[in-house]
Amino acid sequence: MAVKVTTDQTFDTDTADGLSVTDFWATWCGPCRMQGPVVEKLSDELDGKVKFTKLDVDKNQETAAKYRVMSIPTLLVKKDGKVVDTIIGYHSREQLLQILQPYM
């Protein structure tokens, strides 16, 4: 399943239930462009177990500020609407699987 684009208006609804991972990114961010394909691959692999969304911090500053996202890429992990983990910086597929495993 493709990674869903989320916005300030849809973020809370998009991440309200189950396990979700939101990729906070920007077009000008080099490491974000490396993280994006990893998130896309995991979205396919974990379809039905984890919902993946991405949020452009330049266009959605309200949500980024609310969750104190200061560096990108940042992956925000939520379970049933509550933040359970924040992952800052580029992480490989293997690293992300290891981090997400306890929440699945």
Coordinates of N, CA and C in Angstrom, one line a residue:
M1 N 0.8 -1.2 0.0 CA 0.0 0.0 0.0 C 0.9 1.2 0.0
A2 N 0.5 2.2 -0.7 CA 1.3 3.5 -0.8 C 1.2 4.3 0.5
V3 N 2.3 5.0 0.7 CA 2.3 5.9 1.9 C 1.3 7.1 1.6
K4 N 0.4 7.3 2.5 CA -0.6 8.3 2.4 C 0.0 9.7 2.8
V5 N -0.3 10.7 1.9 CA 0.1 12.1 2.3 C -0.9 12.6 3.3
T6 N -0.4 13.1 4.4 CA -1.3 13.7 5.4 C -1.0 15.2 5.6
T7 N -1.9 15.9 6.2 CA -1.8 17.4 6.3 C -2.1 17.8 7.7
D8 N -2.0 19.1 8.0 CA -2.4 19.6 9.3 C -3.9 19.3 9.6
Q9 N -4.7 19.3 8.5 CA -6.1 19.1 8.7 C -6.5 17.6 8.9
T10 N -5.7 16.7 8.3 CA -6.0 15.3 8.3 C -5.2 14.4 9.3
F11 N -4.1 15.0 9.8 CA -3.1 14.2 10.6 C -3.8 13.4 11.7
D12 N -4.5 14.1 12.6 CA -5.1 13.4 13.8 C -6.0 12.3 13.4
T13 N -6.8 12.4 12.3 CA -7.7 11.4 11.8 C -6.9 10.2 11.2
D14 N -5.9 10.6 10.4 CA -5.1 9.6 9.7 C -4.3 8.7 10.7
T15 N -4.0 9.2 11.8 CA -3.2 8.4 12.8 C -3.9 8.1 14.1
A16 N -5.3 8.1 14.0 CA -6.1 7.9 15.2 C -6.1 6.5 15.8
D17 N -6.1 5.5 14.8 CA -6.2 4.1 15.4 C -5.1 3.2 14.8
G18 N -4.9 2.2 15.5 CA -3.9 1.2 15.1 C -2.5 1.8 15.3
L19 N -1.5 1.1 14.6 CA -0.1 1.5 14.6 C 0.1 2.4 13.4
S20 N 0.7 3.6 13.6 CA 1.0 4.5 12.4 C 2.4 5.0 12.6
V21 N 3.0 5.3 11.4 CA 4.3 5.9 11.3 C 4.1 7.1 10.4
T22 N 4.5 8.3 10.8 CA 4.4 9.4 10.0 C 5.8 9.9 9.7
D23 N 6.2 10.1 8.4 CA 7.5 10.6 8.0 C 7.4 12.1 7.8
F24 N 8.0 12.8 8.7 CA 8.0 14.3 8.6 C 9.2 14.6 7.8
W25 N 9.0 15.3 6.6 CA 10.0 15.5 5.6 C 9.9 16.9 4.9
A26 N 10.8 17.2 4.0 CA 10.7 18.4 3.2 C 11.5 18.1 1.9
T27 N 11.1 18.7 0.8 CA 11.6 18.5 -0.5 C 13.1 18.8 -0.6
W28 N 13.6 19.8 0.2 CA 15.0 20.2 0.1 C 15.9 19.4 1.0
C29 N 15.4 18.4 1.8 CA 16.2 17.7 2.8 C 16.8 16.4 2.1
G30 N 18.1 16.3 2.0 CA 18.8 15.2 1.4 C 18.5 13.9 2.2
P31 N 18.7 13.8 3.5 CA 18.4 12.6 4.2 C 16.9 12.2 4.1
C32 N 16.0 13.1 3.9 CA 14.6 12.8 3.8 C 14.4 12.0 2.5
R33 N 15.1 12.4 1.4 CA 15.0 11.8 0.1 C 15.6 10.4 0.2
M34 N 16.5 10.1 1.1 CA 17.0 8.7 1.3 C 16.0 7.9 2.2
Q35 N 15.3 8.6 3.2 CA 14.4 7.9 4.1 C 13.1 7.5 3.3
G36 N 12.7 8.3 2.4 CA 11.4 8.1 1.7 C 11.2 6.7 1.1
P37 N 12.2 6.3 0.3 CA 12.1 5.0 -0.3 C 12.0 3.8 0.7
V38 N 12.7 4.0 1.8 CA 12.7 3.0 2.9 C 11.3 2.9 3.5
V39 N 10.7 4.0 3.7 CA 9.3 4.1 4.3 C 8.4 3.5 3.3
E40 N 8.5 3.8 2.0 CA 7.7 3.2 0.9 C 7.7 1.7 0.9
K41 N 9.0 1.1 1.0 CA 9.2 -0.3 1.0 C 8.5 -1.0 2.2
L42 N 8.7 -0.3 3.4 CA 8.1 -0.9 4.6 C 6.6 -0.8 4.6
S43 N 6.1 0.2 3.9 CA 4.6 0.4 3.8 C 4.0 -0.8 3.0
D44 N 4.8 -1.3 2.0 CA 4.3 -2.5 1.2 C 4.5 -3.7 2.1
E45 N 5.6 -3.9 2.8 CA 5.9 -5.1 3.5 C 4.9 -5.2 4.7
L46 N 4.6 -4.1 5.4 CA 3.8 -4.2 6.6 C 2.4 -3.8 6.4
D47 N 1.9 -3.9 5.1 CA 0.5 -3.5 4.8 C -0.4 -4.3 5.7
G48 N -1.4 -3.6 6.3 CA -2.3 -4.3 7.2 C -1.9 -4.3 8.6
K49 N -0.6 -4.1 8.9 CA -0.1 -4.1 10.3 C 0.2 -2.7 10.7
V50 N 0.8 -1.9 9.8 CA 1.2 -0.5 10.2 C 0.7 0.4 9.0
K51 N 0.2 1.6 9.4 CA -0.3 2.6 8.5 C 0.9 3.6 8.4
F52 N 1.3 3.9 7.1 CA 2.4 4.8 6.9 C 1.8 6.1 6.3
T53 N 2.2 7.3 6.8 CA 1.8 8.5 6.2 C 3.1 9.4 6.1
K54 N 3.0 10.5 5.3 CA 4.1 11.4 5.3 C 3.5 12.8 5.3
L55 N 4.3 13.7 5.9 CA 3.8 15.1 6.1 C 5.0 16.0 5.8
D56 N 4.7 16.9 4.8 CA 5.7 17.9 4.4 C 5.7 19.0 5.4
V57 N 6.8 19.2 6.1 CA 6.9 20.2 7.2 C 6.8 21.6 6.8
D58 N 7.2 21.9 5.5 CA 7.1 23.3 5.0 C 5.6 23.7 4.8
K59 N 4.8 22.7 4.4 CA 3.4 23.0 4.1 C 2.5 22.8 5.3
N60 N 3.0 22.1 6.3 CA 2.2 21.7 7.5 C 2.9 22.0 8.8
Q61 N 3.2 23.3 9.0 CA 4.0 23.7 10.2 C 3.3 23.5 11.5
E62 N 2.0 23.5 11.5 CA 1.2 23.4 12.7 C 1.5 22.0 13.4
T63 N 1.4 21.0 12.6 CA 1.5 19.6 13.2 C 3.0 19.4 13.6
A64 N 3.9 19.9 12.7 CA 5.4 19.7 13.1 C 5.7 20.4 14.4
A65 N 5.1 21.6 14.6 CA 5.3 22.4 15.9 C 4.7 21.7 17.0
K66 N 3.4 21.2 16.8 CA 2.7 20.5 17.9 C 3.5 19.3 18.5
Y67 N 4.2 18.6 17.6 CA 4.9 17.4 18.0 C 6.4 17.7 18.2
R68 N 6.8 19.0 18.2 CA 8.1 19.4 18.4 C 9.2 18.8 17.5
V69 N 8.8 18.7 16.2 CA 9.7 18.2 15.2 C 10.7 19.3 14.8
M70 N 11.9 19.1 15.3 CA 13.0 20.1 15.1 C 14.0 19.7 14.0
S71 N 14.1 18.4 13.8 CA 15.1 17.9 12.8 C 14.3 17.0 11.9
I72 N 14.7 16.9 10.6 CA 14.1 16.0 9.7 C 15.1 15.2 9.0
P73 N 14.9 14.0 8.6 CA 13.6 13.3 8.8 C 13.4 12.9 10.2
T74 N 12.1 13.0 10.6 CA 11.6 12.4 11.9 C 10.5 11.5 11.6
L75 N 10.5 10.3 12.2 CA 9.4 9.4 12.1 C 8.7 9.4 13.4
L76 N 7.4 9.7 13.4 CA 6.6 9.7 14.6 C 5.8 8.4 14.6
V77 N 5.9 7.6 15.7 CA 5.2 6.3 15.8 C 4.1 6.5 16.8
K78 N 2.9 6.3 16.3 CA 1.7 6.4 17.2 C 0.9 5.1 17.3
K79 N 0.5 4.8 18.4 CA -0.4 3.6 18.6 C -1.7 4.1 19.2
D80 N -2.8 3.8 18.4 CA -4.1 4.3 18.8 C -4.1 5.8 19.2
G81 N -3.5 6.6 18.4 CA -3.5 8.0 18.6 C -2.5 8.6 19.5
K82 N -1.8 7.7 20.3 CA -0.8 8.2 21.2 C 0.6 8.0 20.7
V83 N 1.5 9.0 20.9 CA 2.9 8.9 20.4 C 3.6 7.9 21.3
V84 N 4.2 6.8 20.7 CA 4.9 5.8 21.5 C 6.4 5.9 21.2
D85 N 6.8 6.5 20.1 CA 8.2 6.6 19.8 C 8.5 7.7 18.8
T86 N 9.6 8.3 18.8 CA 10.1 9.4 17.9 C 11.4 9.0 17.4
I87 N 11.6 8.8 16.1 CA 12.8 8.4 15.4 C 13.4 9.5 14.6
I88 N 14.5 10.0 15.0 CA 15.1 11.2 14.3 C 16.3 10.8 13.5
G89 N 16.3 11.3 12.3 CA 17.5 11.0 11.3 C 17.2 9.8 10.5
Y90 N 18.0 9.5 9.5 CA 17.9 8.4 8.6 C 18.1 7.1 9.3
H91 N 17.2 6.1 9.0 CA 17.3 4.8 9.6 C 17.0 3.8 8.4
S92 N 17.8 2.7 8.5 CA 17.6 1.6 7.4 C 16.3 0.8 7.7
R93 N 16.0 0.0 6.7 CA 14.8 -0.8 6.8 C 14.9 -1.7 8.0
E94 N 16.1 -2.3 8.2 CA 16.3 -3.3 9.3 C 16.2 -2.6 10.6
Q95 N 16.8 -1.4 10.7 CA 16.7 -0.6 12.0 C 15.2 -0.3 12.3
L96 N 14.5 0.2 11.3 CA 13.1 0.5 11.5 C 12.2 -0.7 11.9
L97 N 12.5 -1.8 11.3 CA 11.7 -3.0 11.6 C 12.0 -3.4 13.1
Q98 N 13.2 -3.3 13.5 CA 13.6 -3.6 14.9 C 12.9 -2.6 15.9
I99 N 12.8 -1.4 15.5 CA 12.2 -0.4 16.4 C 10.6 -0.6 16.5
L100 N 10.0 -1.0 15.3 CA 8.6 -1.1 15.2 C 8.1 -2.5 15.8
Q101 N 8.9 -3.5 15.8 CA 8.5 -4.8 16.2 C 7.7 -4.9 17.5
P102 N 8.2 -4.2 18.6 CA 7.5 -4.3 19.9 C 6.1 -3.8 19.9
Y103 N 5.8 -2.9 18.9 CA 4.5 -2.2 18.9 C 3.5 -3.0 18.0
M104 N 4.0 -4.0 17.2 CA 3.1 -4.7 16.3 C 2.4 -5.9 17.0

